[in-house]
XYZ file of C-alpha atoms in Angstrom:
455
model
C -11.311 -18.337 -10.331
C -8.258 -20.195 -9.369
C -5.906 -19.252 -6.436
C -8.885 -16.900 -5.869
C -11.850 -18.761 -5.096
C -10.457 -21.815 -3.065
C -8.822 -18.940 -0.455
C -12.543 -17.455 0.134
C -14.148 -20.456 1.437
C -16.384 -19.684 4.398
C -15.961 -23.060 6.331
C -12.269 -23.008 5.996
C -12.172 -19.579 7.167
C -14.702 -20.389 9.924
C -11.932 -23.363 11.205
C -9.190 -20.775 10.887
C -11.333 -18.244 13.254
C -11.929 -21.094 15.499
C -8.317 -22.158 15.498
C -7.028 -18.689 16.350
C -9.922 -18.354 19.501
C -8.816 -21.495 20.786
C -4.742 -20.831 20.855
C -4.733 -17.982 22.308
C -4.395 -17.209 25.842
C -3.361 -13.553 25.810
C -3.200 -9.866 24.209
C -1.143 -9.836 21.488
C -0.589 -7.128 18.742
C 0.222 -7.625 15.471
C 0.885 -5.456 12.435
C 0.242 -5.510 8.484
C 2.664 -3.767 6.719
C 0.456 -3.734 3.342
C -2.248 -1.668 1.956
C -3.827 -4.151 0.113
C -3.648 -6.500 3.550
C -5.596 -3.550 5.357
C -8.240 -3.423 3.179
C -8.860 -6.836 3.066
C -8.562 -6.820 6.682
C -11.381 -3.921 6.746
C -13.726 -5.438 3.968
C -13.926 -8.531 5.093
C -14.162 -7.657 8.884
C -11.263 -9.926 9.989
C -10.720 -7.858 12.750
C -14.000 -8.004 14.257
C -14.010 -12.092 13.887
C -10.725 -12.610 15.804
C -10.433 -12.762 19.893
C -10.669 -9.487 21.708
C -6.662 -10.380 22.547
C -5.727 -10.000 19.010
C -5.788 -6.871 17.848
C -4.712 -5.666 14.429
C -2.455 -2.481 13.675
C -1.977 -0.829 10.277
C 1.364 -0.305 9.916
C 2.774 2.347 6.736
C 2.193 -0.593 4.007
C 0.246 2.135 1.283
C 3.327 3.027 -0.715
C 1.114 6.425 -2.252
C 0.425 7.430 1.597
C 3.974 7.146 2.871
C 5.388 9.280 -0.737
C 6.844 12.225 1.426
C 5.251 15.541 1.148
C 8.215 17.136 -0.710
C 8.235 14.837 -3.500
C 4.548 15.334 -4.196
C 5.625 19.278 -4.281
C 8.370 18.742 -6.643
C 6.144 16.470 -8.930
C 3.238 19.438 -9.016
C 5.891 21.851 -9.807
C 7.346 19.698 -12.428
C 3.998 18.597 -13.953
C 3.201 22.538 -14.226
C 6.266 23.280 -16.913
C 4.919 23.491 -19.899
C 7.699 21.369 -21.746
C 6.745 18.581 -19.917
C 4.197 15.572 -20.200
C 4.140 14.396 -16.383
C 3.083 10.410 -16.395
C 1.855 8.511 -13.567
C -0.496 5.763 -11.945
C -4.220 7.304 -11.543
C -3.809 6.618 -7.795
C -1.372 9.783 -7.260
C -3.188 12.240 -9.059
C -5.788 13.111 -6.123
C -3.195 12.915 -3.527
C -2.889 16.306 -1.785
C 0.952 18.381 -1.745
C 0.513 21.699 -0.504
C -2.237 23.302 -1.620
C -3.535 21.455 -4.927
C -3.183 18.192 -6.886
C -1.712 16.770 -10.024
C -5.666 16.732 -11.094
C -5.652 20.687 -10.405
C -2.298 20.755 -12.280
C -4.113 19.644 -15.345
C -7.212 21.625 -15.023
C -4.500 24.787 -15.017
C -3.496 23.635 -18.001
C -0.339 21.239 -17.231
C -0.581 17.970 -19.657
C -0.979 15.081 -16.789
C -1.526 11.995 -17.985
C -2.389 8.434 -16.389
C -0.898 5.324 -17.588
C -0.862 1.730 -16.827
C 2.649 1.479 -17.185
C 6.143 3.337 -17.188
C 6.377 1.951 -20.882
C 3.303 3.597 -21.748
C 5.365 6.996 -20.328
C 8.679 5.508 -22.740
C 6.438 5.310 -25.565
C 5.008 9.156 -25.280
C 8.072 10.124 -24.781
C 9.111 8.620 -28.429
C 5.961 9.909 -30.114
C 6.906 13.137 -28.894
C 10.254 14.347 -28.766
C 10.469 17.916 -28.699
C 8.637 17.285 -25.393
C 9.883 16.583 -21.933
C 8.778 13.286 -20.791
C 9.019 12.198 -16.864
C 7.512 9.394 -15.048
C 6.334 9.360 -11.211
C 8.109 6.339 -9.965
C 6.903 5.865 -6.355
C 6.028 2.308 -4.300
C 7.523 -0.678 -2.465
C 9.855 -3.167 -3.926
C 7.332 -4.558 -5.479
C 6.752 -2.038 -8.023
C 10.216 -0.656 -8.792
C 11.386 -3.451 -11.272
C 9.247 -2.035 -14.209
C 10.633 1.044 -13.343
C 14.266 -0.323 -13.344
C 13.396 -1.474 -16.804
C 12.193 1.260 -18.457
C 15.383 2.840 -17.244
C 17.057 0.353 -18.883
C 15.102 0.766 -22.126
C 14.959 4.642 -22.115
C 19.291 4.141 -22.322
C 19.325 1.439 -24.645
C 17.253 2.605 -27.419
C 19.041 6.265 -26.739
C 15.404 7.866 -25.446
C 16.547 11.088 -23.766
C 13.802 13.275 -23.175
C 12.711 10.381 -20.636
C 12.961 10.828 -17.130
C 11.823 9.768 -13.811
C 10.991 11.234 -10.488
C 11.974 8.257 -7.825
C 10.200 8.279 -4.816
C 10.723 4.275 -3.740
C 10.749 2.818 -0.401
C 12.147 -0.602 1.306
C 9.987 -2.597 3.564
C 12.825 -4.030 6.182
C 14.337 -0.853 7.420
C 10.976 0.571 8.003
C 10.262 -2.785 10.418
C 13.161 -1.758 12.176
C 12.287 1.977 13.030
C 8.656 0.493 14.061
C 10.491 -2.076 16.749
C 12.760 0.865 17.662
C 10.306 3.089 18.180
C 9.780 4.249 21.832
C 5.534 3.920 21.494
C 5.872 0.577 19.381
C 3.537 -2.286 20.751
C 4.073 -4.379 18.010
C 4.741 -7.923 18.820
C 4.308 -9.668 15.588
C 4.483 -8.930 11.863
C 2.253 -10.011 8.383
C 4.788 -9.618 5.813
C 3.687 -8.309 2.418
C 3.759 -10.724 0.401
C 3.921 -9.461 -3.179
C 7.727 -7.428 -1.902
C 8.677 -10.970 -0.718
C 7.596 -12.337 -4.359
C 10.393 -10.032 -5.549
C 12.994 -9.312 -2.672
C 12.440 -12.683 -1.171
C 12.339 -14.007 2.524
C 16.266 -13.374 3.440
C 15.917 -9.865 4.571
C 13.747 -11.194 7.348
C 15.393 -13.806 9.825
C 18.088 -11.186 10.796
C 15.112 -8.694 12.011
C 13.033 -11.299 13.575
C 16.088 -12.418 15.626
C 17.199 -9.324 16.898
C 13.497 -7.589 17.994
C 12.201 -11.733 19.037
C 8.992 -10.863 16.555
C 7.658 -13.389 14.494
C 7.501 -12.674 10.805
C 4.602 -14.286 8.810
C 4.909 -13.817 4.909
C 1.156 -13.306 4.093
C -1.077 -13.301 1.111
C -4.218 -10.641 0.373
C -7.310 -13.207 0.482
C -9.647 -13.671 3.423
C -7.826 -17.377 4.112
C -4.024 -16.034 3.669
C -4.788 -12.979 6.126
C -6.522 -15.672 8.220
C -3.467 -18.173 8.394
C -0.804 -15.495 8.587
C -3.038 -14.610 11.903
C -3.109 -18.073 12.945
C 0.836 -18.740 12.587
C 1.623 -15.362 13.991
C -0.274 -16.081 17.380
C 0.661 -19.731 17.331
C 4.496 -18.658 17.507
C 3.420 -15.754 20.094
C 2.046 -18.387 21.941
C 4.781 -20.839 21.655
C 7.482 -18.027 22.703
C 8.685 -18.396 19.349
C 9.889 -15.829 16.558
C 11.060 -17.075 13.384
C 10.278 -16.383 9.650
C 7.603 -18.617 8.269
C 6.019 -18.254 4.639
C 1.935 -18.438 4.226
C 2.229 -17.405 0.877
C 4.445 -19.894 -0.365
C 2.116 -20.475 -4.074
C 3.249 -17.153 -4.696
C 6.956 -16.210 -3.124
C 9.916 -18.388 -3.351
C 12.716 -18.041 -0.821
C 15.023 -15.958 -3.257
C 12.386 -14.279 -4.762
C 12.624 -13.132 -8.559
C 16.260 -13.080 -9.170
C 16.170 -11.675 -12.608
C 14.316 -8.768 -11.105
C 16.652 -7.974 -8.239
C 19.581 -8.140 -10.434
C 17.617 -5.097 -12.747
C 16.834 -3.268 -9.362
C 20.918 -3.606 -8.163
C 21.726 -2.154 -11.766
C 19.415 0.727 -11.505
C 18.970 1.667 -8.370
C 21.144 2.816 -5.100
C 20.133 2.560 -1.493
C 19.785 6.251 0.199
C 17.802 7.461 3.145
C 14.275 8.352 2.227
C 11.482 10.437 4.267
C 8.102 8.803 4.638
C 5.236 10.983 4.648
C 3.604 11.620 7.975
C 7.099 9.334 9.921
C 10.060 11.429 9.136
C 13.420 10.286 7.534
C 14.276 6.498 7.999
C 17.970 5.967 7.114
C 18.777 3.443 3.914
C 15.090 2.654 3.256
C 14.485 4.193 -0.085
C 15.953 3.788 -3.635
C 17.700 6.240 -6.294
C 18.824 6.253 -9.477
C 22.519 4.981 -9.403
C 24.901 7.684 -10.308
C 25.109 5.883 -13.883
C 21.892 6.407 -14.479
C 21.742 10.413 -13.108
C 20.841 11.457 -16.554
C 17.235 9.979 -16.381
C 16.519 11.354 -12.773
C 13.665 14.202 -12.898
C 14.775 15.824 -9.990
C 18.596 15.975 -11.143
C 17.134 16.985 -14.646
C 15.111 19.936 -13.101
C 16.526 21.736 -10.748
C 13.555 22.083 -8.249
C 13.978 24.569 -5.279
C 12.144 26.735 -2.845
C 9.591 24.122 -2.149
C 7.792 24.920 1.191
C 5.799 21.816 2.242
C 2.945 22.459 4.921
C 1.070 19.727 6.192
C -2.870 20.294 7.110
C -2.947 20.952 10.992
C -5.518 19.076 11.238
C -5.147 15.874 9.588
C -3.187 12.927 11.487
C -2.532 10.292 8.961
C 1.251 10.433 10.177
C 0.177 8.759 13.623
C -2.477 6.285 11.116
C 0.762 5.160 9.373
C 2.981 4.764 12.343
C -0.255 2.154 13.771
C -0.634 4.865 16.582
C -4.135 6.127 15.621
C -6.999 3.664 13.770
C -8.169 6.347 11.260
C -12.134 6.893 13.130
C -10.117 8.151 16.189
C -9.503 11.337 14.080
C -11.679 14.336 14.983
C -11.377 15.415 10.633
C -12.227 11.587 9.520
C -15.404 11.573 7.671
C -16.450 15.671 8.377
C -13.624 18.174 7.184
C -11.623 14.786 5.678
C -13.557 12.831 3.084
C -12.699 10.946 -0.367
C -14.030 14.333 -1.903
C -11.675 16.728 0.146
C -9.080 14.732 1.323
C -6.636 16.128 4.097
C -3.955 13.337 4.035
C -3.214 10.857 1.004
C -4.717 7.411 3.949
C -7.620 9.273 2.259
C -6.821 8.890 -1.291
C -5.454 5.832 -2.023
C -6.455 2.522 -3.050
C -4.586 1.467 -0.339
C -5.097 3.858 2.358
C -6.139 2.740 5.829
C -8.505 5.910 6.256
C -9.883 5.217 2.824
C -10.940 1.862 3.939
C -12.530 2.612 7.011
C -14.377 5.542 4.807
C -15.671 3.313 1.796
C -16.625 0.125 4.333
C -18.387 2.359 6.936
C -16.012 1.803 9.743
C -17.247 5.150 10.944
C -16.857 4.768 14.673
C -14.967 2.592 17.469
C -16.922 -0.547 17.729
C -19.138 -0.176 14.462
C -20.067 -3.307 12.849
C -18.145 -5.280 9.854
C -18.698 -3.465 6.487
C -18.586 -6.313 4.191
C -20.278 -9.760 5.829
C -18.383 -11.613 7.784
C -17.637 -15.442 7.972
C -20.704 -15.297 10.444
C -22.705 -12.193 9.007
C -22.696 -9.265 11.948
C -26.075 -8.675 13.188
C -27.844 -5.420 14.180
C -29.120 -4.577 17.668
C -32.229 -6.576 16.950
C -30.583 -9.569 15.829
C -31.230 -9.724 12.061
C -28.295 -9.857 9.696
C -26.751 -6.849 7.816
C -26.953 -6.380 4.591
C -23.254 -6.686 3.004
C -21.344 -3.793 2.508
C -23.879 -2.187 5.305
C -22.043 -1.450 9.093
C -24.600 -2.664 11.717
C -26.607 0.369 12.994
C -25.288 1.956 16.115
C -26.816 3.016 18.986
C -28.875 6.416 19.200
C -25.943 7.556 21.549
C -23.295 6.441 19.045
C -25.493 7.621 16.525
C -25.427 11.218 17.279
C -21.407 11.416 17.574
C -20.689 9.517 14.393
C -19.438 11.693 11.430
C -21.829 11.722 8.859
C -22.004 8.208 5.923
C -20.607 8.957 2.633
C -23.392 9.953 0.361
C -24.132 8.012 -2.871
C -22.059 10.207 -4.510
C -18.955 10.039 -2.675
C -19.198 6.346 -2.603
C -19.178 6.698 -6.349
C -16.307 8.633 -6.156
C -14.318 6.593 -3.554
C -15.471 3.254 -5.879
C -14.449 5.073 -9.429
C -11.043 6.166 -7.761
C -10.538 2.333 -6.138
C -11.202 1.021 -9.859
C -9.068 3.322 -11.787
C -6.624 2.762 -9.069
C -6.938 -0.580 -9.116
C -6.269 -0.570 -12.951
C -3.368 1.459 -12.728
C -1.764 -0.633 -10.151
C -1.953 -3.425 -12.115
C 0.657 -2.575 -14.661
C 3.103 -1.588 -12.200
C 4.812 -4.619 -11.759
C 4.595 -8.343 -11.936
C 8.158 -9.017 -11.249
C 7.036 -11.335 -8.348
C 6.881 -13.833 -11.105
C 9.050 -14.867 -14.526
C 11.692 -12.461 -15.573
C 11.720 -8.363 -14.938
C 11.778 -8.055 -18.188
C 8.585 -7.460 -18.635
C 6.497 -5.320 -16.781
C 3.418 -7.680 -15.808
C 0.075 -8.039 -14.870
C 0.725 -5.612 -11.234
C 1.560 -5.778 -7.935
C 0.257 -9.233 -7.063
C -3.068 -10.342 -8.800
C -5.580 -9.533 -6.408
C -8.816 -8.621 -8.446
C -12.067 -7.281 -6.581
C -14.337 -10.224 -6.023
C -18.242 -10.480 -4.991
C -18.832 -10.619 -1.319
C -18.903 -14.400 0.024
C -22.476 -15.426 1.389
C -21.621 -15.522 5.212
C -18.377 -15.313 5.085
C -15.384 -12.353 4.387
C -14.787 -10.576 1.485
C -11.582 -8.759 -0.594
């Protein structure tokens, strides 16, 4: 497949390794700020082919993980009403509030419904219109323009039982509290690069110049996460920390114009909490005042919400890069894709969800997925892909349990639906906003390579 295929080569990714082991001469750390990166990061075993000095933090890039606690509330108490039809992606229906899910919503009766886009929500919401109709808009930049649109549709062809519950967050200002931060180690940053195919690159130059951090704009296959390595360490190395673009096939300087000029219409900066990070001023969107009449949360007056985090579960310090998600005591025992604690769990793009589904079940475990040169076992032969090399009988004993066949189902039926879901959210990265689009970024599942990474 095109764009797909050429960017999972094993030989160039074997010069890329090699290029990255012979540059660099000390410990740097970088972070992806993207779901999707992570788990091609974690698939593939990227991490485990580069130097022991480069070490690779996952920063809050899964836009369901970082969907603050309260909003998730207000959407289960919203979705319970029964006036309303409560839309959304199939990745948020699993994700835990306080004490149940949109999926135990529906089971109690509340009509929950997946879509693969907020037009499919627009169109319900014309078939039925003695029924309340509301939308869970949540996500980057990336997937807000379809949103913005349907907005813009719901007004224009006078739809008014139509709303949406916002819950959208900005990549830049949450690369700014991570530099601030007192505990930040961060030296260098892969740049998602499906927001860039919308927002564009100018958002960037003023944040690498004022924290001196490189900022590589980085695609999702084994070869883009690969180069955006390479370039990050070779400006590391070079003292260097300008903006560079790795993903150039897909994200144009400006961006999508057409698209930011919908999300300017629509949409308002405001502070916005982050699940599991706290409040991070001006990174989040609204509906513009013009627009109040299609917000959900203006629309229903929603109050009284008590939020309560599981004690237990630490996905807050997993999203801040603080914690790699096997370092939690829950991960794998009391926290599972079955009964998850924290949405890093849940989602298609969740860092604990990775580690889960590709067996990263302990500090030091083997690749899940083969790698460019396939991990071996204790004894030397090679592992079977999607198979962690076998640990040793004292690492054995402490691991948390392996997923059983049926939670791997589970974890794989969730990714897919996911997967599905996400890929009517937005498109925007290319041609106009005005239509919604084939998802985030095209970035279908592919086969494992033989001997080499895999997405």
């Amino acid at each position: 497949m095109k764009y797909i295929d050429e960017f999972q080569d094993p030989e160039l990714a074997r010069r890329l390794v090699d290029d990255i082991h012979a540059n660099v001469t000390r410990p740097w750390a970088l972070m992806e700020v993207c779901g999707g990166q992570t788990h091609s990061i974690i698939r593939h075993g990227i991490d485990q082919l580069l130097p022991d000095e480069v070490e690779l933090i996952h920063g809050p890039g899964c836009p369901v993980c970082v969907t603050p606690l309260e909003v998730i509330d207000k959407a289960l108490e919203i979705a319970s009403r029964p006036e309303v039809i409560f839309c959304s992606y199939g990745d948020m229906l699993r994700v835990p509030g306080t004490g149940r899910d949109l999926y135990q919503v529906r089971g109690e009766g509340g009509d929950v419904r997946v879509v693969y886009s907020p037009l499919d929500a627009l169109r319900i919401a014309q078939e039925n219109p003695e029924r309340e109709v509301v939308f869970f808009g949540i996500g980057f930049e990336t997937t807000a323009p379809p949103n913005a649109m349907t907005v813009h549709q719901a007004r224009r062809l006078g739809i008014r039982n139509f709303s949406l519950l916002v819950s959208h967050v900005l990549v830049p200002p949450a690369i700014e509290a991570i530099m601030r931060s007192e505990s930040c180690r961060v030296q260098g940053f892969l740049a998602a690069g499906h927001v860039c195919s919308v927002m564009g690159t100018g958002e960037y130059p003023a944040l690498a110049e004022r924290f001196r951090v490189p900022i590589v704009v980085t695609g999702f296959e084994p070869l883009d996460v690969l180069e955006g390595v390479r370039r990050t360490v070779r400006q590391l190395e070079r003292g260097e920390h300008t903006v560079e673009n790795a993903y150039a096939r897909v994200v144009p300087p400006e961006g999508n114009p057409a698209a930011r000029a919908m999300l300017a219409d629509i949409f308002e900066v405001t502070d916005r909490a982050w699940r599991g990070i706290g409040v991070i001023p001006r990174s989040g969107w609204r509906l513009a005042s013009r627009y109040r009449e299609f917000d959900a949360e203006h629309r229903f007056s929603v109050s009284g919400i008590d939020t309560r985090e599981p004690e237990e579960c630490r996905s807050g310090e997993v999203l801040q890069g603080l914690l790699k998600p096997h370092e939690c005591e829950a991960f794998g025992t009391a926290c599972t894709p079955r009964t998850p604690l924290g949405a890093t769990m849940v989602s298609s793009e969740g860092a604990c969800a990775a580690y889960y589904l590709y067996r990263r079940l302990e500090r030091g475990a083997g690749a899940a997925g083969t790698a460019v040169a396939a991990p071996r076992s204790g004894d030397g032969t090679a592992t079977a892909p999607g198979q962690a090399m076998a640990p040793g009988p004292a690492a054995s004993a402490a691991a948390p349990a392996g997923p059983s066949r049926a939670e791997i189902a589970d974890s794989e039926t969730a990714r897919s639906e996911a997967a599905r879901s996400e890929a009517a959210r937005s498109g925007a990265g290319r041609g106009s906003s005005a239509e919604p689009g084939p998802g985030r970024e095209s970035r279908p599942e592919s086969a494992p390579l033989e001997g080499s990474p895999v997405v």
